[in-house]
Amino acid sequence: MPRVTFIQANGREDIVDVVDDTSVMQSAMDNLVSGIIADCGGELTCATCHVYVDDQSSFQPPTADEADMLECAVDQQPESRLSCQLILRGETSTVVRVPASQL
């Protein structure tokens, strides 16, 4: 079962186990994780599920559409991703940081 650790800007951690083939965004919504707004519901039309992912090796690289949408994110960094585009599979464990601008 995949596991995600969400680290808030204040250091608080939320660790959630999720169903296989679920997005990081959906796992945040299902577990009431602060800072993941997901206004568009995962349709890739907003950047309110923006996170920082240090180790992106478990995920597909960003598409051109995701890269374009990330340009709308506040405090974009090289490790920025949209959590709606990060699909968890198998025994994937990942750590994502929620930008302070989203709290």
Coordinates of C-alpha atoms in Angstrom, one line a residue:
M1 CA 0.0 0.0 0.0
P2 CA 1.4 3.4 -0.9
R3 CA 2.2 5.9 1.8
V4 CA 2.5 9.7 1.6
T5 CA 4.1 12.0 4.2
F6 CA 2.9 15.5 3.9
I7 CA 5.1 18.0 5.6
Q8 CA 3.6 21.4 6.3
A9 CA 5.6 24.6 6.3
N10 CA 5.4 24.7 10.1
G11 CA 6.9 21.2 10.3
R12 CA 3.8 19.2 11.1
E13 CA 3.6 15.9 9.4
D14 CA 0.6 14.0 8.2
I15 CA 1.3 10.4 7.2
V16 CA -1.4 8.6 5.2
D17 CA -1.7 5.2 3.7
V18 CA -3.6 5.3 0.4
V19 CA -5.2 3.0 -2.2
D20 CA -3.1 2.0 -5.1
D21 CA -3.4 4.2 -8.3
T22 CA -4.5 7.2 -6.2
S23 CA -3.1 10.7 -6.8
V24 CA -1.2 12.4 -4.0
M25 CA -3.9 15.2 -4.3
Q26 CA -6.7 12.7 -3.8
S27 CA -4.9 11.1 -0.8
A28 CA -4.6 14.6 0.7
M29 CA -8.3 15.4 0.1
D30 CA -9.4 12.0 1.5
N31 CA -7.4 12.6 4.7
L32 CA -8.2 16.3 5.2
V33 CA -4.5 17.4 4.8
S34 CA -4.2 21.1 5.1
G35 CA -2.9 23.2 2.2
I36 CA -4.0 21.0 -0.6
I37 CA -7.0 23.0 -1.9
A38 CA -7.5 21.2 -5.3
D39 CA -10.0 23.7 -6.6
C40 CA -10.2 22.0 -10.0
G41 CA -10.5 18.5 -8.6
G42 CA -7.5 17.2 -10.4
E43 CA -8.4 18.4 -13.9
L44 CA -5.0 20.2 -14.4
T45 CA -6.6 23.7 -14.6
C46 CA -5.3 25.2 -11.4
A47 CA -2.2 25.1 -9.2
T48 CA -3.9 24.8 -5.8
C49 CA -2.5 21.3 -5.2
H50 CA 1.1 22.5 -5.7
V51 CA 3.7 20.6 -3.6
Y52 CA 7.5 20.1 -3.5
V53 CA 8.8 16.6 -4.1
D54 CA 12.4 16.0 -3.4
D55 CA 12.6 12.5 -4.9
Q56 CA 10.5 12.3 -8.0
S57 CA 11.9 9.0 -9.2
S58 CA 8.6 7.1 -8.4
F59 CA 6.6 9.4 -10.7
Q60 CA 6.4 10.2 -14.4
P61 CA 8.1 13.4 -15.4
P62 CA 5.8 16.5 -15.7
T63 CA 3.9 16.8 -18.9
A64 CA 4.0 20.1 -20.9
D65 CA 0.5 20.9 -19.5
E66 CA 1.7 20.4 -15.9
A67 CA 4.8 22.5 -16.5
D68 CA 2.6 25.3 -18.0
M69 CA 0.2 25.2 -15.0
L70 CA 3.1 25.2 -12.5
E71 CA 4.0 28.6 -13.9
C72 CA 0.9 29.8 -12.0
A73 CA 2.0 28.4 -8.7
V74 CA 3.3 30.7 -6.0
D75 CA 6.9 30.0 -4.8
Q76 CA 7.6 27.6 -7.7
Q77 CA 10.9 25.7 -7.1
P78 CA 12.7 23.1 -9.2
E79 CA 11.1 20.3 -7.2
S80 CA 7.6 21.7 -7.7
R81 CA 4.8 19.4 -8.9
L82 CA 1.1 19.4 -9.0
S83 CA 0.0 16.6 -6.7
C84 CA -3.0 15.7 -8.9
Q85 CA -0.4 14.5 -11.5
L86 CA 1.5 12.3 -9.0
I87 CA 0.0 8.8 -9.0
L88 CA 0.9 6.4 -6.3
R89 CA 1.4 2.7 -7.2
G90 CA 2.7 -0.4 -5.5
E91 CA 4.7 0.1 -2.3
T92 CA 5.6 3.7 -3.2
S93 CA 6.4 5.9 -0.2
T94 CA 6.9 9.5 -0.9
V95 CA 7.4 12.7 1.0
V96 CA 5.9 16.0 -0.2
R97 CA 6.2 19.4 1.3
V98 CA 3.2 21.8 1.2
P99 CA 4.3 25.4 0.3
A100 CA 3.8 28.0 3.0
S101 CA 1.8 30.1 0.6
Q102 CA -1.0 27.4 0.6
L103 CA -1.6 27.4 4.3

